[in-house]
Tab-separated table of C-alpha atoms in Angstrom:
chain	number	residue	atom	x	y	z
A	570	UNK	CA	100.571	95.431	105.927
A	571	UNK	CA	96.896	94.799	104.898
A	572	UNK	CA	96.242	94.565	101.052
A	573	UNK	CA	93.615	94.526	98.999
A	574	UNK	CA	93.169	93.734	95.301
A	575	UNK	CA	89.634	93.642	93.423
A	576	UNK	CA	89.197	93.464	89.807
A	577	UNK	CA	85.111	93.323	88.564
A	578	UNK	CA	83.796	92.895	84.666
A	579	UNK	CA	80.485	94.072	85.809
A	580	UNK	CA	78.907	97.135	84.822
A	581	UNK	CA	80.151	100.836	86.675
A	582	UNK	CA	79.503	100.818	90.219
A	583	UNK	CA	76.813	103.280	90.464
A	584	UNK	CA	77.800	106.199	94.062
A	585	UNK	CA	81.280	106.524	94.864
A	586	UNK	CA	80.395	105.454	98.374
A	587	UNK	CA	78.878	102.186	96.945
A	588	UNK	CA	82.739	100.610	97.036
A	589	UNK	CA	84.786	102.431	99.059
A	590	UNK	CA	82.568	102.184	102.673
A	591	UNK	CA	83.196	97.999	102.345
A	592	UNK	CA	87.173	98.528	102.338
A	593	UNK	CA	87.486	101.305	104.476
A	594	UNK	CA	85.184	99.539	107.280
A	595	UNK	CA	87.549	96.508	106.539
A	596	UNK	CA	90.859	98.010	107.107
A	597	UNK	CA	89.916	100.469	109.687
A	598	UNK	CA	88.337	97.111	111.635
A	599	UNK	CA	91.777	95.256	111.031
A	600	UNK	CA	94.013	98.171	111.818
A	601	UNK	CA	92.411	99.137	115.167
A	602	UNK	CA	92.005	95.438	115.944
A	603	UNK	CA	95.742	95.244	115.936
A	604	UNK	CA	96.654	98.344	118.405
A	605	UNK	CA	93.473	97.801	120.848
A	606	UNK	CA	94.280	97.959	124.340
A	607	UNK	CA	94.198	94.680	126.212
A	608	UNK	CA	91.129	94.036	128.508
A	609	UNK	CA	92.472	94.133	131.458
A	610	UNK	CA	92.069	97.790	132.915
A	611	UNK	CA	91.795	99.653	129.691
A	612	UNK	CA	88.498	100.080	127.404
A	613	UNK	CA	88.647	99.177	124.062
A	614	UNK	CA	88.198	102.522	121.432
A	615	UNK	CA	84.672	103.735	121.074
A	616	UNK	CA	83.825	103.229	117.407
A	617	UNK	CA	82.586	107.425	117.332
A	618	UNK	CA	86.747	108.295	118.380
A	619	UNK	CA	88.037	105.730	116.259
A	620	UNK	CA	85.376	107.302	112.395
A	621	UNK	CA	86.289	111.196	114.283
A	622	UNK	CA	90.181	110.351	114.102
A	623	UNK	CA	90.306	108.410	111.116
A	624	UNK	CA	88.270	111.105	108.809
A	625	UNK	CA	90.883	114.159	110.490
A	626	UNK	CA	93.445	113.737	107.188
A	627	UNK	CA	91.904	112.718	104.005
A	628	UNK	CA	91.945	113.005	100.262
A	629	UNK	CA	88.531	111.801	98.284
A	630	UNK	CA	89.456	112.601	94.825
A	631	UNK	CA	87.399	112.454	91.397
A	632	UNK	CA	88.782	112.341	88.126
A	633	UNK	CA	88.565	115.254	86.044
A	634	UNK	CA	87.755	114.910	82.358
A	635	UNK	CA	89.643	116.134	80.042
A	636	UNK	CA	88.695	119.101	77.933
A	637	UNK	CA	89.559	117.068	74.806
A	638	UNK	CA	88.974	113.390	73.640
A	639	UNK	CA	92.202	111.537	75.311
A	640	UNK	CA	94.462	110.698	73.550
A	641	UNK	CA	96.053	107.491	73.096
A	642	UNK	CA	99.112	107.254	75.517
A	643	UNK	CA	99.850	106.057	79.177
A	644	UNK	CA	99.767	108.314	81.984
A	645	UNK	CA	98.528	110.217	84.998
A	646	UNK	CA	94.824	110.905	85.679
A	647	UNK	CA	94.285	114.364	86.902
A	648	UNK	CA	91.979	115.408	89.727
A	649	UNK	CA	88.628	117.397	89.873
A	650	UNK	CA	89.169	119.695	92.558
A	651	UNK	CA	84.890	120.807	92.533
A	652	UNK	CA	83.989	117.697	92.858
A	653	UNK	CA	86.835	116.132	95.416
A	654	UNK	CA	87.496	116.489	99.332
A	655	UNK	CA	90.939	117.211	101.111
A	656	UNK	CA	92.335	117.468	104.540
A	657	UNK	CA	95.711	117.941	105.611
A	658	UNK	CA	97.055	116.728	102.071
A	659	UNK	CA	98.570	119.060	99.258
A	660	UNK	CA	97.201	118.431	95.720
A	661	UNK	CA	98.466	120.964	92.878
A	662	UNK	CA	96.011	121.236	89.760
A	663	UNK	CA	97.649	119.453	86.842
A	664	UNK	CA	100.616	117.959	88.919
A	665	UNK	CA	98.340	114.686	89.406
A	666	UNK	CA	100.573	114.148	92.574
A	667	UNK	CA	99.059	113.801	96.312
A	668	UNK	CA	101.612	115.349	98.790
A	669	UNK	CA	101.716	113.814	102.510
A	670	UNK	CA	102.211	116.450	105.299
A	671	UNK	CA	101.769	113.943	108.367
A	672	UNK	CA	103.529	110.910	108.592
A	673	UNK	CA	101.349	107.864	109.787
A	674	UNK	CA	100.003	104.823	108.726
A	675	UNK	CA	97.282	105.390	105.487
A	676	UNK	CA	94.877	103.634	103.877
A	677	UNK	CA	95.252	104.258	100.022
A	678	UNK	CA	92.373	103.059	97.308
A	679	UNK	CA	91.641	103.588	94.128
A	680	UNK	CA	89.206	102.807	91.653
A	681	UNK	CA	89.599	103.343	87.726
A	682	UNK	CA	86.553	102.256	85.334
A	683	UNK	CA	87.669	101.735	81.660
A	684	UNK	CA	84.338	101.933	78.851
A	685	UNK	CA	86.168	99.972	76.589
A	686	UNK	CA	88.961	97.702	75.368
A	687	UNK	CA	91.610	97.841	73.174
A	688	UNK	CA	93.020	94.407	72.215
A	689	UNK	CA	96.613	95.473	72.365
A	690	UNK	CA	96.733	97.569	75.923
A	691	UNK	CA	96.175	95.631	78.987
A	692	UNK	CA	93.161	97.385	81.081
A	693	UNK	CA	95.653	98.128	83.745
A	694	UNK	CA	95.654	100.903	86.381
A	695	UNK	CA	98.788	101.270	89.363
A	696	UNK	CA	99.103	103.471	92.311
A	697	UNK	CA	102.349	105.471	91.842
A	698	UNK	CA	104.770	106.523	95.034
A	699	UNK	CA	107.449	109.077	95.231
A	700	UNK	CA	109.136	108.525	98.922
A	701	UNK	CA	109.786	112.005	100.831
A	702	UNK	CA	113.332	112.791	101.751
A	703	UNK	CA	113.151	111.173	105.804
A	704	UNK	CA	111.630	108.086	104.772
A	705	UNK	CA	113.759	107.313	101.094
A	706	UNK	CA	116.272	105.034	103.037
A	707	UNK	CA	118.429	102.670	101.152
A	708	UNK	CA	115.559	101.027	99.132
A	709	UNK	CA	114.580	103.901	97.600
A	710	UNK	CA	115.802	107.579	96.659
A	711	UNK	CA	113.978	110.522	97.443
A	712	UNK	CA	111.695	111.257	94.523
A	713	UNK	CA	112.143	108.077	92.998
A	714	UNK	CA	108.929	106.562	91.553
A	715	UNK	CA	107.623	103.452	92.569
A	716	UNK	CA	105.032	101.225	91.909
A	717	UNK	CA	102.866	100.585	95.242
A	718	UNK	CA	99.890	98.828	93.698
A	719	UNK	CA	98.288	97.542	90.694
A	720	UNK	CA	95.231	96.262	89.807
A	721	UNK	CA	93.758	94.730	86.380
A	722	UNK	CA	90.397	94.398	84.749
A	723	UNK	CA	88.583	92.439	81.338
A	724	UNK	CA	86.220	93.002	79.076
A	725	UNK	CA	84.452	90.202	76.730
A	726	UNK	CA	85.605	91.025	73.295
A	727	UNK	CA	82.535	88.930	71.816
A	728	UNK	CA	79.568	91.059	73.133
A	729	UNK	CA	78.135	93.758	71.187
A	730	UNK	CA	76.087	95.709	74.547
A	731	UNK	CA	78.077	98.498	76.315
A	732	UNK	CA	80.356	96.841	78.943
A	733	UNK	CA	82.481	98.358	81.379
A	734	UNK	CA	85.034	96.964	83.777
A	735	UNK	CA	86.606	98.357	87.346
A	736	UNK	CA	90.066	97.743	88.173
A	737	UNK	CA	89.795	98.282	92.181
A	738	UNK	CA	92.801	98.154	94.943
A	739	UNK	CA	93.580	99.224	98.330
A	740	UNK	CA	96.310	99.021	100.915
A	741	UNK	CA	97.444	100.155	104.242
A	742	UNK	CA	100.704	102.470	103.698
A	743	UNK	CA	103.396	103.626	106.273
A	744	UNK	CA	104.015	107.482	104.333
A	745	UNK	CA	106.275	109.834	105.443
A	746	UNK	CA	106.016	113.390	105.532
A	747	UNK	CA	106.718	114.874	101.581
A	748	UNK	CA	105.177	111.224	99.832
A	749	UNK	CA	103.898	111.416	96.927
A	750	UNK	CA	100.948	109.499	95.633
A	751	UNK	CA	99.319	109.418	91.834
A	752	UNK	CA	97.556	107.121	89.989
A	753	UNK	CA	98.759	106.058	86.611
A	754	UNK	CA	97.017	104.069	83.437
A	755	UNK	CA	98.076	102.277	80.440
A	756	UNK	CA	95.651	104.579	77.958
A	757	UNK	CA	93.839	107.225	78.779
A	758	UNK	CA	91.440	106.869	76.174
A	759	UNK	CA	90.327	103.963	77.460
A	760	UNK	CA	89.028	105.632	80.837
A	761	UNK	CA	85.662	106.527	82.114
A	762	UNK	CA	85.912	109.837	83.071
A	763	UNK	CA	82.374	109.933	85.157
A	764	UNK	CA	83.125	111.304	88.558
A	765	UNK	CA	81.602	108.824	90.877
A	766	UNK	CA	83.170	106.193	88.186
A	767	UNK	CA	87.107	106.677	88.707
A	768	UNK	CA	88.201	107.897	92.023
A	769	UNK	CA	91.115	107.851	94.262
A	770	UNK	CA	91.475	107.564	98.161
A	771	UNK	CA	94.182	108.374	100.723
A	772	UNK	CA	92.682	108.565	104.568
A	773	UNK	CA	95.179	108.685	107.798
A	774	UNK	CA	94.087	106.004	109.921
């Protein structure tokens, strides 16, 4: 298991492909790496099979803003279905839950941009899991939610410019079919809601 943890206190990442091409080159690099055929009689993967077969099952997802000021309270970000791609993954509008249907090996980042602090809340963002029935096992039971990743960032409390800070993770996941996947925050107020600003990946490898 590959992971992947990047917190930033520089100002939003401008293009959501500006961060997410970097890790996904990384992991896709160490995962093949791993199950490459040895030299002797076999080719290695050409790199147009390897982008073609990764890209078949995908989620790019943008966060959708809400209709009113957030209000002060954890919870789930919700997805912008206009501005967001799927493939072979369920997503039901206001469930803020990812659903698996092929069970594999997936690469999972996400990316959450807070505009500004609040001294008392951490600026805090985790990746949540709910296990499908096959795969629940003894650690877990089927539905149960889980905490797969988490990822922090800071602001400077002295400053008086506009700052903004990017709490960024990723990691390779073995998901069954019926997973679950959302992305949870300690206040939602405290987001960025600008699509190419908060985002969250899933991508079969």
């Amino acid at each position: 298991m590959y992971c992947l943890t990047s917190c930033s206190s520089t100002t939003r990442w401008e293009g959501y492909y500006h961060f997410y091409p970097d890790v996904l080159s990384y992991f896709v690099f160490l995962y093949h790496t791993e199950r490459r055929p040895s030299p002797e009689g076999k080719a290695d993967f050409q790199s147009s099979e390897k982008l073609h077969a990764f890209s078949r099952t995908l989620a790019r997802m943008t966060v959708e803003k809400p209709s009113e000021p957030a209000v002060r309270r954890s919870g789930y970000l919700q997805w912008d279905l206009k501005h967001s791609a799927r493939r072979n993954i369920n997503y039901f509008h206001r469930s803020s839950w990812l659903t698996i249907l092929q069970p594999g090996d997936y690469l999972v980042v996400s990316r959450v941009t807070f505009s500004r602090r609040d001294p008392r809340t951490p600026l805090a963002s985790s990746v949540k899991l709910r296990r499908g029935g096959e795969e629940a096992g003894e650690t877990a039971a089927k539905g149960e939610e889980t905490e797969a990743m988490r990822a922090y960032c800071s602001l400077a409390g002295s400053s008086s410019d506009p700052q903004m800070c990017t709490a960024s993770q990723g990691e390779v996941m073995t998901l069954g079919r019926g997973a679950q996947l959302s992305v949870w925050v300690e206040d939602l107020s405290l987001v960025d809601y600008t699509h190419t600003a908060t985002t969250f990946g899933v991508y079969k490898l």
